[in-house]
């Protein structure tokens, strides 16, 4: 497939083909090869024919899960100068319709009940992309309920893939285990683009059951596992686990990695976990190169090629501004240039600088407004974690009729720990308005459908009238 000479991703793919055409590129969870790199190219040529009726700049929404056709479909869209919009399989039909309307997609590619690709044409809407037509739109909820998309050109996607591979030491000799969705920013950047640009083969999985994932990791001899804390925690709790002699790199992203999970995983499998911090808007930001893991929320130093500017130098926790060649051009359809644009992006996260890197301690949107006084949940969590017998703690705000919001917490603790004792302990160090009004003792901190711990999600699970 001879792509547009100016597209950086297609140029990188041509180099990958030159070096690896006959090598297996995609494996199933039994370890069988599904596609060679050359077969991906052939499949992409067939998809180019399927997309002939679309014009440059039109949007193609792809909702096919971790399907082996993903690389070829994306390459075909690049060849036809179309804009790819990845959609997660877990999205409800109404969410898909909203995303398609907002991003003005002309085509939806999805799976039939039999698992075959279906191409559904939509109303074709012209989009004025100015002089910077994107190659990819990453869907994100931002700070509002309505989704919006992030605009990426091929050069920015290539820069992110190179920064990830160079920082993490991932090469063509590795085999990625792909259980996180390729449609998600984390999966797209850590799995799909390294395959295309660096020849990093991958094992595709749609089974998110931790036992199956662990068994398949061992069976397929994957060397790199890009996961989330929920997977590592489940691995630590299993008995009769298989050895993982081929696995050389475990990466955790999407939520803070509990220090206890990092310690137990290291003891059980003889491997550190490397925390990775990134964002849909700019790709990779920080990476724990040493796999320290002894501090909750520690994400290491800036990635190769990434510079970080502290926005509040005098504050104990501050926002940062990220600058790199991987930062997106902006939001679509409504730009927000104060947050994203001009090669920089300011995440909502609050970070603390340490001697060895950065630690995420909260988000600006997480600040709890208690009768006009702002509570940083990270401060309350630190006090709860000081209490003997407390293993995990997440603090969140929930609605209060009289005080706007009130402080609440979910805590995982040893038997015998009581809510009253924890509140009393917090009261000895914190101001009264910082002490949680309710502490819910749980066996495990609830996560949302993306496998993340979300304060907003907890506020919905434990509303004002919730019982212990």
PDB file of N, CA and C in Angstrom, residues 21-74:
ATOM      1  N   UNK A  21       8.155  -7.865   7.135  1.00  0.00           N
ATOM      2  CA  UNK A  21       6.979  -8.282   6.367  1.00  0.00           C
ATOM      3  C   UNK A  21       6.532  -9.712   6.680  1.00  0.00           C
ATOM      4  N   UNK A  22       7.458 -10.633   6.819  1.00  0.00           N
ATOM      5  CA  UNK A  22       7.087 -12.040   6.995  1.00  0.00           C
ATOM      6  C   UNK A  22       6.883 -12.434   8.462  1.00  0.00           C
ATOM      7  N   UNK A  23       7.220 -11.558   9.402  1.00  0.00           N
ATOM      8  CA  UNK A  23       7.109 -11.893  10.821  1.00  0.00           C
ATOM      9  C   UNK A  23       5.653 -11.863  11.285  1.00  0.00           C
ATOM     10  N   UNK A  24       5.283 -12.732  12.251  1.00  0.00           N
ATOM     11  CA  UNK A  24       3.956 -12.629  12.864  1.00  0.00           C
ATOM     12  C   UNK A  24       3.800 -11.294  13.588  1.00  0.00           C
ATOM     13  N   UNK A  25       2.638 -10.668  13.418  1.00  0.00           N
ATOM     14  CA  UNK A  25       2.371  -9.370  14.030  1.00  0.00           C
ATOM     15  C   UNK A  25       1.297  -9.438  15.106  1.00  0.00           C
ATOM     16  N   UNK A  26       0.289 -10.281  14.887  1.00  0.00           N
ATOM     17  CA  UNK A  26      -0.839 -10.374  15.811  1.00  0.00           C
ATOM     18  C   UNK A  26      -1.073 -11.846  16.155  1.00  0.00           C
ATOM     19  N   UNK A  27      -1.168 -12.123  17.458  1.00  0.00           N
ATOM     20  CA  UNK A  27      -1.408 -13.478  17.951  1.00  0.00           C
ATOM     21  C   UNK A  27      -2.750 -13.528  18.679  1.00  0.00           C
ATOM     22  N   UNK A  28      -3.350 -14.732  18.729  1.00  0.00           N
ATOM     23  CA  UNK A  28      -4.499 -14.912  19.590  1.00  0.00           C
ATOM     24  C   UNK A  28      -4.030 -15.417  20.954  1.00  0.00           C
ATOM     25  N   UNK A  29      -4.966 -15.602  21.879  1.00  0.00           N
ATOM     26  CA  UNK A  29      -4.575 -15.964  23.245  1.00  0.00           C
ATOM     27  C   UNK A  29      -4.146 -17.420  23.391  1.00  0.00           C
ATOM     28  N   UNK A  30      -4.251 -18.199  22.307  1.00  0.00           N
ATOM     29  CA  UNK A  30      -3.708 -19.549  22.319  1.00  0.00           C
ATOM     30  C   UNK A  30      -2.263 -19.556  21.837  1.00  0.00           C
ATOM     31  N   UNK A  31      -1.795 -18.386  21.386  1.00  0.00           N
ATOM     32  CA  UNK A  31      -0.429 -18.275  20.898  1.00  0.00           C
ATOM     33  C   UNK A  31      -0.295 -18.457  19.404  1.00  0.00           C
ATOM     34  N   UNK A  32      -1.420 -18.624  18.681  1.00  0.00           N
ATOM     35  CA  UNK A  32      -1.384 -18.809  17.231  1.00  0.00           C
ATOM     36  C   UNK A  32      -1.305 -17.461  16.527  1.00  0.00           C
ATOM     37  N   UNK A  33      -0.560 -17.421  15.430  1.00  0.00           N
ATOM     38  CA  UNK A  33      -0.430 -16.185  14.653  1.00  0.00           C
ATOM     39  C   UNK A  33      -1.687 -15.947  13.823  1.00  0.00           C
ATOM     40  N   UNK A  34      -2.239 -14.754  13.926  1.00  0.00           N
ATOM     41  CA  UNK A  34      -3.421 -14.374  13.155  1.00  0.00           C
ATOM     42  C   UNK A  34      -3.051 -13.606  11.894  1.00  0.00           C
ATOM     43  N   UNK A  35      -2.094 -12.708  12.016  1.00  0.00           N
ATOM     44  CA  UNK A  35      -1.657 -11.884  10.896  1.00  0.00           C
ATOM     45  C   UNK A  35      -0.150 -11.701  10.962  1.00  0.00           C
ATOM     46  N   UNK A  36       0.499 -11.769   9.814  1.00  0.00           N
ATOM     47  CA  UNK A  36       1.867 -11.277   9.701  1.00  0.00           C
ATOM     48  C   UNK A  36       1.791  -9.782   9.394  1.00  0.00           C
ATOM     49  N   UNK A  37       2.929  -9.096   9.428  1.00  0.00           N
ATOM     50  CA  UNK A  37       2.918  -7.682   9.067  1.00  0.00           C
ATOM     51  C   UNK A  37       2.496  -7.517   7.602  1.00  0.00           C
ATOM     52  N   UNK A  38       2.955  -8.428   6.743  1.00  0.00           N
ATOM     53  CA  UNK A  38       2.553  -8.360   5.350  1.00  0.00           C
ATOM     54  C   UNK A  38       1.070  -8.595   5.159  1.00  0.00           C
ATOM     55  N   UNK A  39       0.470  -9.489   5.967  1.00  0.00           N
ATOM     56  CA  UNK A  39      -0.964  -9.750   5.864  1.00  0.00           C
ATOM     57  C   UNK A  39      -1.779  -8.536   6.304  1.00  0.00           C
ATOM     58  N   UNK A  40      -1.269  -7.793   7.284  1.00  0.00           N
ATOM     59  CA  UNK A  40      -1.946  -6.550   7.685  1.00  0.00           C
ATOM     60  C   UNK A  40      -1.976  -5.589   6.503  1.00  0.00           C
ATOM     61  N   UNK A  41      -0.861  -5.495   5.781  1.00  0.00           N
ATOM     62  CA  UNK A  41      -0.805  -4.624   4.611  1.00  0.00           C
ATOM     63  C   UNK A  41      -1.823  -5.050   3.556  1.00  0.00           C
ATOM     64  N   UNK A  42      -1.919  -6.336   3.301  1.00  0.00           N
ATOM     65  CA  UNK A  42      -2.881  -6.829   2.313  1.00  0.00           C
ATOM     66  C   UNK A  42      -4.316  -6.535   2.739  1.00  0.00           C
ATOM     67  N   UNK A  43      -4.586  -6.724   4.024  1.00  0.00           N
ATOM     68  CA  UNK A  43      -5.930  -6.449   4.537  1.00  0.00           C
ATOM     69  C   UNK A  43      -6.252  -4.959   4.432  1.00  0.00           C
ATOM     70  N   UNK A  44      -5.250  -4.113   4.679  1.00  0.00           N
ATOM     71  CA  UNK A  44      -5.459  -2.671   4.573  1.00  0.00           C
ATOM     72  C   UNK A  44      -5.816  -2.276   3.147  1.00  0.00           C
ATOM     73  N   UNK A  45      -5.176  -2.923   2.161  1.00  0.00           N
ATOM     74  CA  UNK A  45      -5.504  -2.637   0.757  1.00  0.00           C
ATOM     75  C   UNK A  45      -6.971  -2.955   0.463  1.00  0.00           C
ATOM     76  N   UNK A  46      -7.461  -4.057   1.041  1.00  0.00           N
ATOM     77  CA  UNK A  46      -8.867  -4.425   0.829  1.00  0.00           C
ATOM     78  C   UNK A  46      -9.791  -3.398   1.468  1.00  0.00           C
ATOM     79  N   UNK A  47      -9.427  -2.899   2.636  1.00  0.00           N
ATOM     80  CA  UNK A  47     -10.251  -1.888   3.301  1.00  0.00           C
ATOM     81  C   UNK A  47     -10.228  -0.560   2.540  1.00  0.00           C
ATOM     82  N   UNK A  48      -9.126  -0.251   1.898  1.00  0.00           N
ATOM     83  CA  UNK A  48      -9.061   0.965   1.084  1.00  0.00           C
ATOM     84  C   UNK A  48     -10.161   0.929   0.019  1.00  0.00           C
ATOM     85  N   UNK A  49     -10.362  -0.219  -0.585  1.00  0.00           N
ATOM     86  CA  UNK A  49     -11.424  -0.357  -1.585  1.00  0.00           C
ATOM     87  C   UNK A  49     -12.795  -0.143  -0.954  1.00  0.00           C
ATOM     88  N   UNK A  50     -12.989  -0.654   0.248  1.00  0.00           N
ATOM     89  CA  UNK A  50     -14.269  -0.499   0.948  1.00  0.00           C
ATOM     90  C   UNK A  50     -14.562   0.971   1.255  1.00  0.00           C
ATOM     91  N   UNK A  51     -13.532   1.772   1.407  1.00  0.00           N
ATOM     92  CA  UNK A  51     -13.687   3.174   1.813  1.00  0.00           C
ATOM     93  C   UNK A  51     -13.605   4.144   0.649  1.00  0.00           C
ATOM     94  N   UNK A  52     -13.631   3.646  -0.580  1.00  0.00           N
ATOM     95  CA  UNK A  52     -13.416   4.495  -1.751  1.00  0.00           C
ATOM     96  C   UNK A  52     -14.453   5.597  -1.890  1.00  0.00           C
ATOM     97  N   UNK A  53     -15.667   5.388  -1.399  1.00  0.00           N
ATOM     98  CA  UNK A  53     -16.726   6.376  -1.591  1.00  0.00           C
ATOM     99  C   UNK A  53     -16.603   7.569  -0.644  1.00  0.00           C
ATOM    100  N   UNK A  54     -15.700   7.501   0.338  1.00  0.00           N
ATOM    101  CA  UNK A  54     -15.540   8.597   1.293  1.00  0.00           C
ATOM    102  C   UNK A  54     -14.460   9.567   0.830  1.00  0.00           C
ATOM    103  N   UNK A  55     -14.646  10.826   1.195  1.00  0.00           N
ATOM    104  CA  UNK A  55     -13.702  11.879   0.798  1.00  0.00           C
ATOM    105  C   UNK A  55     -12.758  12.215   1.940  1.00  0.00           C
ATOM    106  N   UNK A  56     -11.613  12.756   1.591  1.00  0.00           N
ATOM    107  CA  UNK A  56     -10.616  13.141   2.582  1.00  0.00           C
ATOM    108  C   UNK A  56     -11.243  14.040   3.643  1.00  0.00           C
ATOM    109  N   UNK A  57     -10.943  13.755   4.901  1.00  0.00           N
ATOM    110  CA  UNK A  57     -11.448  14.568   6.002  1.00  0.00           C
ATOM    111  C   UNK A  57     -12.716  14.053   6.638  1.00  0.00           C
ATOM    112  N   UNK A  58     -13.384  13.073   6.006  1.00  0.00           N
ATOM    113  CA  UNK A  58     -14.577  12.502   6.630  1.00  0.00           C
ATOM    114  C   UNK A  58     -14.177  11.587   7.790  1.00  0.00           C
ATOM    115  N   UNK A  59     -15.097  11.422   8.734  1.00  0.00           N
ATOM    116  CA  UNK A  59     -14.807  10.696   9.975  1.00  0.00           C
ATOM    117  C   UNK A  59     -15.364   9.281   9.910  1.00  0.00           C
ATOM    118  N   UNK A  60     -14.531   8.305  10.303  1.00  0.00           N
ATOM    119  CA  UNK A  60     -14.919   6.901  10.357  1.00  0.00           C
ATOM    120  C   UNK A  60     -14.871   6.456  11.818  1.00  0.00           C
ATOM    121  N   UNK A  61     -16.033   6.118  12.373  1.00  0.00           N
ATOM    122  CA  UNK A  61     -16.107   5.613  13.740  1.00  0.00           C
ATOM    123  C   UNK A  61     -15.895   4.099  13.734  1.00  0.00           C
ATOM    124  N   UNK A  62     -15.036   3.604  14.622  1.00  0.00           N
ATOM    125  CA  UNK A  62     -14.707   2.180  14.668  1.00  0.00           C
ATOM    126  C   UNK A  62     -15.012   1.643  16.057  1.00  0.00           C
ATOM    127  N   UNK A  63     -15.935   0.682  16.118  1.00  0.00           N
ATOM    128  CA  UNK A  63     -16.353   0.081  17.390  1.00  0.00           C
ATOM    129  C   UNK A  63     -16.309  -1.436  17.241  1.00  0.00           C
ATOM    130  N   UNK A  64     -15.107  -2.012  17.345  1.00  0.00           N
ATOM    131  CA  UNK A  64     -14.939  -3.444  17.084  1.00  0.00           C
ATOM    132  C   UNK A  64     -14.166  -4.160  18.186  1.00  0.00           C
ATOM    133  N   UNK A  65     -13.989  -3.507  19.342  1.00  0.00           N
ATOM    134  CA  UNK A  65     -13.246  -4.149  20.414  1.00  0.00           C
ATOM    135  C   UNK A  65     -11.816  -4.418  20.004  1.00  0.00           C
ATOM    136  N   UNK A  66     -11.174  -5.380  20.656  1.00  0.00           N
ATOM    137  CA  UNK A  66      -9.803  -5.739  20.302  1.00  0.00           C
ATOM    138  C   UNK A  66      -9.807  -6.774  19.178  1.00  0.00           C
ATOM    139  N   UNK A  67     -10.220  -6.304  18.018  1.00  0.00           N
ATOM    140  CA  UNK A  67     -10.326  -7.153  16.834  1.00  0.00           C
ATOM    141  C   UNK A  67      -9.029  -7.080  16.041  1.00  0.00           C
ATOM    142  N   UNK A  68      -8.678  -8.196  15.405  1.00  0.00           N
ATOM    143  CA  UNK A  68      -7.416  -8.257  14.662  1.00  0.00           C
ATOM    144  C   UNK A  68      -7.395  -7.329  13.452  1.00  0.00           C
ATOM    145  N   UNK A  69      -8.562  -6.831  13.039  1.00  0.00           N
ATOM    146  CA  UNK A  69      -8.613  -5.942  11.874  1.00  0.00           C
ATOM    147  C   UNK A  69      -8.236  -4.501  12.205  1.00  0.00           C
ATOM    148  N   UNK A  70      -8.063  -4.186  13.492  1.00  0.00           N
ATOM    149  CA  UNK A  70      -7.828  -2.791  13.883  1.00  0.00           C
ATOM    150  C   UNK A  70      -6.648  -2.147  13.135  1.00  0.00           C
ATOM    151  N   UNK A  71      -5.456  -2.746  13.135  1.00  0.00           N
ATOM    152  CA  UNK A  71      -4.331  -2.080  12.466  1.00  0.00           C
ATOM    153  C   UNK A  71      -4.596  -1.816  10.985  1.00  0.00           C
ATOM    154  N   UNK A  72      -5.172  -2.804  10.294  1.00  0.00           N
ATOM    155  CA  UNK A  72      -5.425  -2.640   8.859  1.00  0.00           C
ATOM    156  C   UNK A  72      -6.470  -1.564   8.594  1.00  0.00           C
ATOM    157  N   UNK A  73      -7.512  -1.509   9.430  1.00  0.00           N
ATOM    158  CA  UNK A  73      -8.535  -0.470   9.267  1.00  0.00           C
ATOM    159  C   UNK A  73      -7.948   0.920   9.449  1.00  0.00           C
ATOM    160  N   UNK A  74      -7.124   1.064  10.462  1.00  0.00           N
ATOM    161  CA  UNK A  74      -6.523   2.373  10.714  1.00  0.00           C
ATOM    162  C   UNK A  74      -5.594   2.776   9.564  1.00  0.00           C
TER     163      UNK A  74
END
